[in-house]
Amino acid sequence: MTNSSEDAYRHITTQSVAFLYPAALRAAAQLEVAEHLADGPRDVAELAELTGANGPYLRRLLRFLASHGTFLEDEDGRFRLTPQADLLRADAPRSMRAGVLLVTEDGWWQSAAGLAEAVRNGEPAFDRRFGQPIFTYLAEHPEHGPLFDAGMAAYTAGDIGYIIAGYDFPNDGVMVDVGGGRGGLLLAALRARPGLRGILLDQEKVLAGNVLPELGADERWTLHPGDFFSSVPAGDLYTVKNVLHDWNDDQCVRILDNCRRAMNPGARLLAVDAVIPPGNDPHFGKALDILMLLLLPGQERTQPEFERIFERAGFRITQVIPTPGTLSMIEAVPA
């Protein structure tokens, strides 16, 4: 075989078993291996006792993860944390433990197995596998809600610093965080702009007991249980972070139109989502788009696709600001 065909063969054989890496991450997170290595390296026998695992099987798991830079085996056969492995600790800065556990849940694996089915039928695989949309499923199975909220927060928390640093948030007025979940972006904006006030808008079941405790009792912000498909409160800056990609174009237009109708004079809207660039280069947004295809009616969008839905909702995009992370910021004003 030529070098190119050999490389192609090696690539496909390697990538065909790439699903084993997230499976291994899930196992390590469930066994809390990283927590037991926070104070220093340990040998497998000690780790097996602490985690309740089978020693030889645990060694094989950690050896595989170490080959991906997650954990490191030293010359004495002891395992230690790497920066990647440290993110599996629940209390680590920018912890990804909840995110890993969420995207490797059975429902997500089963949906991934139905990718061809989804592409063939043009509807989310989750809907066909479970007989209902994912948000309806979560409403009927509230036991999954805390992990869903924590996992989503884990995947987006790392981008909040980039958003605060990269956008000119106002020094005063009212910021309405539309579909703001636990309030991570709102909290960061209020800390960065002491004169700013905020409203956290999300469904009542999301806000109940899930708001970040760091927000505390503060007269500068209020909770607003509601449905952004129906109405949103008045404000001067609307942030819509990781919301539009959940919904189809018509639903996005409805959300944006409700924001426009509620805006105070001179208000702005800041949508934060992945913006897929042209070309064939890898981009996290392209992988995330497949996840949306599996789970939701929405999608990741290119800049022209965003421009179309904003125009339909009566907005004019004024700037698109990429961040060093996975997301971009799309600022718009009423047309």
Coordinates of C-alpha atoms in Angstrom, one line a residue:
M1 CA 0.0 0.0 0.0
T2 CA 1.1 3.6 -0.6
N3 CA 1.9 5.8 2.3
S4 CA -1.4 7.8 1.8
S5 CA -3.5 4.6 1.8
E6 CA -1.6 3.3 4.8
D7 CA -2.2 6.5 6.7
A8 CA -5.9 6.4 5.7
Y9 CA -6.2 2.8 7.0
R10 CA -4.4 3.7 10.2
H11 CA -6.7 6.7 10.7
I12 CA -9.9 4.8 10.2
T13 CA -8.9 1.9 12.4
T14 CA -7.8 4.3 15.2
Q15 CA -10.9 6.5 15.0
S16 CA -13.3 3.6 14.8
V17 CA -12.5 2.8 18.5
A18 CA -12.2 6.4 19.6
F19 CA -15.5 6.0 21.5
L20 CA -13.5 4.0 24.1
Y21 CA -11.8 7.2 25.4
P22 CA -14.9 8.9 26.6
A23 CA -16.1 5.6 28.0
A24 CA -12.8 5.4 30.0
L25 CA -13.2 9.0 31.1
R26 CA -16.6 8.1 32.5
A27 CA -15.3 5.1 34.3
A28 CA -12.5 7.1 35.9
A29 CA -15.0 9.8 36.9
Q30 CA -17.4 7.3 38.4
L31 CA -14.6 5.6 40.4
E32 CA -13.3 9.0 41.6
V33 CA -9.8 8.1 40.7
A34 CA -8.7 11.7 40.4
E35 CA -10.0 12.6 43.8
H36 CA -7.8 9.9 45.3
L37 CA -4.7 11.3 43.5
A38 CA -5.2 14.9 44.6
D39 CA -2.6 14.6 47.3
G40 CA 0.0 12.8 45.2
P41 CA 0.7 9.6 43.3
R42 CA -0.5 6.2 44.4
D43 CA 0.1 2.6 43.2
V44 CA -2.7 0.6 41.7
A45 CA -3.2 -1.6 44.7
E46 CA -3.9 1.4 46.9
L47 CA -6.1 3.0 44.3
A48 CA -8.0 -0.3 43.8
E49 CA -8.7 -0.4 47.6
L50 CA -9.8 3.2 47.8
T51 CA -12.1 3.0 44.7
G52 CA -13.4 -0.5 45.3
A53 CA -12.1 -1.6 41.9
N54 CA -10.4 -4.7 40.6
G55 CA -6.7 -4.0 40.6
P56 CA -5.6 -5.5 37.3
Y57 CA -8.6 -4.0 35.5
L58 CA -8.0 -0.6 37.0
R59 CA -4.4 -0.7 35.8
R60 CA -5.6 -1.4 32.3
L61 CA -8.0 1.5 32.5
L62 CA -5.4 3.9 33.7
R63 CA -2.8 2.7 31.3
F64 CA -5.2 3.5 28.4
L65 CA -6.1 6.9 29.8
A66 CA -2.4 7.7 30.4
S67 CA -1.7 7.0 26.7
H68 CA -4.1 10.0 26.0
G69 CA -2.4 12.2 28.6
T70 CA -5.0 11.7 31.2
F71 CA -3.1 10.4 34.3
L72 CA 0.6 9.5 34.1
E73 CA 2.3 6.3 35.2
D74 CA 5.8 6.9 36.6
E75 CA 8.8 4.5 36.6
D76 CA 7.6 2.9 39.9
G77 CA 4.2 2.0 38.5
R78 CA 2.4 4.7 40.4
F79 CA -0.2 6.9 38.8
R80 CA -0.4 10.6 39.2
L81 CA -2.6 13.5 38.0
T82 CA -2.0 15.4 34.8
P83 CA -3.7 18.7 34.1
Q84 CA -6.3 16.7 32.0
A85 CA -6.9 14.2 34.8
D86 CA -7.2 17.0 37.4
L87 CA -10.3 18.2 35.5
L88 CA -12.1 15.0 36.5
R89 CA -12.0 16.1 40.2
A90 CA -15.4 17.4 41.3
D91 CA -13.9 20.4 43.1
A92 CA -11.2 21.2 40.6
P93 CA -11.2 24.7 39.0
R94 CA -13.1 24.4 35.8
S95 CA -14.0 20.8 36.7
M96 CA -15.4 18.8 33.8
R97 CA -16.5 15.8 35.9
A98 CA -20.2 16.6 35.6
G99 CA -19.8 17.3 31.8
V100 CA -18.1 14.0 31.2
L101 CA -20.8 12.1 33.2
L102 CA -23.5 13.9 31.3
V103 CA -22.4 13.3 27.7
T104 CA -21.6 9.7 28.4
E105 CA -24.9 8.8 30.0
D106 CA -26.8 5.9 28.4
G107 CA -29.3 8.1 26.7
W108 CA -26.6 10.0 24.9
W109 CA -24.8 6.8 23.9
Q110 CA -28.0 5.3 22.6
S111 CA -28.8 8.5 20.6
A112 CA -25.3 8.4 19.1
A113 CA -26.0 4.8 17.9
G114 CA -29.0 6.2 16.0
L115 CA -27.1 8.8 14.0
A116 CA -27.8 7.2 10.6
E117 CA -31.4 6.9 11.7
A118 CA -31.5 10.6 12.5
V119 CA -29.8 11.7 9.2
R120 CA -32.2 9.5 7.3
N121 CA -35.4 10.8 8.9
G122 CA -34.4 14.4 9.6
E123 CA -35.3 14.4 13.3
P124 CA -33.3 14.0 16.5
A125 CA -32.3 10.4 17.3
F126 CA -33.2 11.0 21.0
D127 CA -36.8 11.6 20.0
R128 CA -37.1 8.3 18.2
R129 CA -35.2 6.3 20.8
F130 CA -37.1 7.6 23.8
G131 CA -40.4 8.5 22.2
Q132 CA -40.3 12.2 23.2
P133 CA -38.0 15.3 23.0
I134 CA -35.2 15.5 25.4
F135 CA -36.6 18.5 27.4
T136 CA -39.9 16.7 27.8
Y137 CA -38.0 13.6 29.0
L138 CA -36.1 15.7 31.5
A139 CA -39.3 17.3 32.8
E140 CA -40.8 13.8 33.3
H141 CA -37.6 12.4 34.8
P142 CA -36.5 15.2 37.3
E143 CA -33.8 12.9 38.7
H144 CA -31.7 13.6 35.6
G145 CA -32.1 17.4 35.9
P146 CA -29.3 18.2 38.4
L147 CA -26.7 16.4 36.3
F148 CA -28.0 17.9 33.1
D149 CA -27.7 21.5 34.5
A150 CA -24.3 20.8 36.1
G151 CA -23.0 19.2 33.0
M152 CA -24.1 22.0 30.7
A153 CA -22.6 24.5 33.1
A154 CA -19.3 22.6 33.1
Y155 CA -19.1 22.7 29.3
T156 CA -19.7 26.5 29.2
A157 CA -18.1 27.7 32.4
G158 CA -14.6 27.8 30.8
D159 CA -15.8 30.3 28.2
I160 CA -17.3 32.9 30.6
G161 CA -14.0 34.5 31.3
Y162 CA -13.4 35.0 27.6
I163 CA -16.8 36.6 27.3
I164 CA -16.3 39.1 30.1
A165 CA -12.9 40.0 28.8
G166 CA -13.8 40.2 25.2
Y167 CA -17.1 42.2 25.3
D168 CA -17.8 45.8 26.5
F169 CA -20.5 45.1 29.1
P170 CA -22.3 48.3 30.2
N171 CA -21.5 49.9 33.5
D172 CA -25.1 50.4 34.4
G173 CA -28.6 49.4 33.3
V174 CA -30.2 46.0 33.4
M175 CA -28.8 42.8 31.9
V176 CA -31.3 40.1 31.1
D177 CA -29.7 36.6 30.9
V178 CA -32.1 34.7 28.7
G179 CA -32.1 31.0 29.5
G180 CA -29.3 31.7 31.9
G181 CA -29.5 28.4 33.8
R182 CA -27.5 28.6 37.1
G183 CA -26.4 32.2 36.5
G184 CA -22.7 31.8 35.8
L185 CA -22.5 34.5 33.1
L186 CA -24.7 36.8 35.1
L187 CA -22.6 36.4 38.2
A188 CA -19.4 37.1 36.2
A189 CA -20.9 40.2 34.6
L190 CA -22.2 41.7 37.9
R191 CA -18.7 41.2 39.4
A192 CA -17.1 42.9 36.5
R193 CA -19.5 45.8 36.4
P194 CA -20.6 46.9 39.9
G195 CA -23.1 49.4 38.6
L196 CA -24.9 46.7 36.5
R197 CA -28.1 45.1 37.6
G198 CA -29.3 41.7 36.4
I199 CA -32.3 39.5 35.7
L200 CA -31.9 35.7 35.4
L201 CA -34.6 34.3 33.2
D202 CA -35.2 30.5 33.0
Q203 CA -37.9 28.0 33.7
E204 CA -39.0 27.7 37.3
K205 CA -37.8 24.2 37.6
V206 CA -34.3 25.2 36.5
L207 CA -34.1 28.1 38.9
A208 CA -35.5 26.2 41.8
G209 CA -32.5 25.1 43.9
N210 CA -30.0 25.3 41.0
V211 CA -28.8 28.9 41.1
L212 CA -25.2 29.4 42.0
P213 CA -24.8 30.0 45.7
E214 CA -22.2 32.6 45.0
L215 CA -24.9 35.0 43.7
G216 CA -26.1 35.2 47.3
A217 CA -28.7 37.7 48.5
D218 CA -28.0 40.7 46.3
E219 CA -30.5 43.5 45.5
R220 CA -28.7 43.9 42.1
W221 CA -30.3 40.8 40.6
T222 CA -33.6 39.0 40.5
L223 CA -34.8 35.6 39.4
H224 CA -37.5 35.6 36.7
P225 CA -39.1 32.2 36.2
G226 CA -40.6 32.2 32.7
D227 CA -40.7 30.9 29.2
F228 CA -38.6 32.8 26.6
F229 CA -41.0 31.6 23.9
S230 CA -43.7 33.6 25.5
S231 CA -42.1 36.8 26.8
V232 CA -39.0 38.3 28.4
P233 CA -38.7 41.2 30.8
A234 CA -37.5 44.7 29.9
G235 CA -33.7 45.3 29.9
D236 CA -30.8 47.2 28.4
L237 CA -28.6 44.2 27.5
Y238 CA -29.9 40.7 26.6
T239 CA -27.4 37.8 26.8
V240 CA -28.5 34.6 25.0
K241 CA -25.7 32.1 25.7
N242 CA -25.8 28.5 24.4
V243 CA -29.6 28.9 23.8
L244 CA -30.1 29.4 20.1
H245 CA -28.3 26.3 19.1
D246 CA -31.0 24.2 20.9
W247 CA -33.7 25.4 18.6
N248 CA -34.7 25.5 14.9
D249 CA -34.7 28.7 12.9
D250 CA -38.4 29.5 13.5
Q251 CA -38.0 29.0 17.3
C252 CA -34.9 31.1 17.4
V253 CA -36.7 33.9 15.6
R254 CA -39.5 33.7 18.2
I255 CA -37.0 34.0 21.1
L256 CA -35.1 36.9 19.4
D257 CA -38.4 38.7 18.5
N258 CA -39.5 38.5 22.1
C259 CA -36.3 40.1 23.2
R260 CA -36.6 42.9 20.6
R261 CA -40.1 43.7 21.7
A262 CA -39.1 43.9 25.4
M263 CA -35.9 46.0 24.9
N264 CA -35.5 49.4 26.4
P265 CA -34.4 52.2 24.0
G266 CA -30.8 51.8 23.0
A267 CA -30.6 48.2 24.2
R268 CA -28.3 45.5 22.7
L269 CA -28.4 41.8 22.4
L270 CA -25.4 39.5 22.7
A271 CA -25.8 35.9 21.5
V272 CA -23.0 33.5 22.5
D273 CA -22.7 30.3 20.4
A274 CA -20.3 28.5 18.3
V275 CA -20.0 30.0 14.8
I276 CA -18.9 27.4 12.3
P277 CA -16.2 28.7 9.9
P278 CA -16.1 27.8 6.2
G279 CA -13.7 25.2 5.0
N280 CA -12.7 21.6 6.0
D281 CA -10.6 22.3 9.1
P282 CA -11.7 20.7 12.4
H283 CA -13.8 23.0 14.7
F284 CA -15.5 22.1 17.9
G285 CA -18.7 23.6 16.6
K286 CA -18.8 20.9 13.9
A287 CA -18.7 18.2 16.6
L288 CA -21.2 20.0 18.7
D289 CA -23.5 20.3 15.6
I290 CA -23.6 16.5 15.4
L291 CA -24.6 16.4 19.1
M292 CA -27.4 18.8 18.4
L293 CA -28.5 16.6 15.5
L294 CA -28.8 13.7 17.9
L295 CA -30.5 15.4 20.8
L296 CA -32.4 18.6 19.7
P297 CA -34.2 20.3 16.8
G298 CA -31.4 23.0 16.7
Q299 CA -28.0 23.2 15.1
E300 CA -24.7 25.1 15.2
R301 CA -24.7 27.8 12.6
T302 CA -22.4 29.7 10.2
Q303 CA -22.4 33.5 10.3
P304 CA -24.7 33.8 7.2
E305 CA -27.1 31.4 8.9
F306 CA -27.1 33.6 12.0
E307 CA -27.6 36.7 9.9
R308 CA -30.7 35.3 8.3
I309 CA -32.4 34.5 11.6
F310 CA -31.5 37.8 13.2
E311 CA -32.8 39.7 10.1
R312 CA -36.1 37.7 10.3
A313 CA -36.4 38.8 14.0
G314 CA -35.9 42.4 13.2
F315 CA -32.2 42.7 14.3
R316 CA -29.1 43.9 12.6
I317 CA -25.8 42.2 13.6
T318 CA -23.2 44.8 14.5
Q319 CA -20.2 42.6 15.2
V320 CA -19.1 39.0 15.6
I321 CA -16.4 38.6 18.1
P322 CA -14.5 35.2 18.3
T323 CA -13.1 34.1 21.7
P324 CA -10.0 32.0 22.5
G325 CA -12.5 29.3 23.5
T326 CA -15.1 27.4 21.5
L327 CA -17.7 30.2 21.3
S328 CA -18.2 33.5 19.5
M329 CA -20.1 36.6 20.5
I330 CA -22.7 38.0 18.1
E331 CA -23.9 41.5 19.0
A332 CA -27.1 42.8 17.4
V333 CA -29.4 45.8 17.7
P334 CA -32.9 46.4 16.4
A335 CA -32.9 47.1 12.7

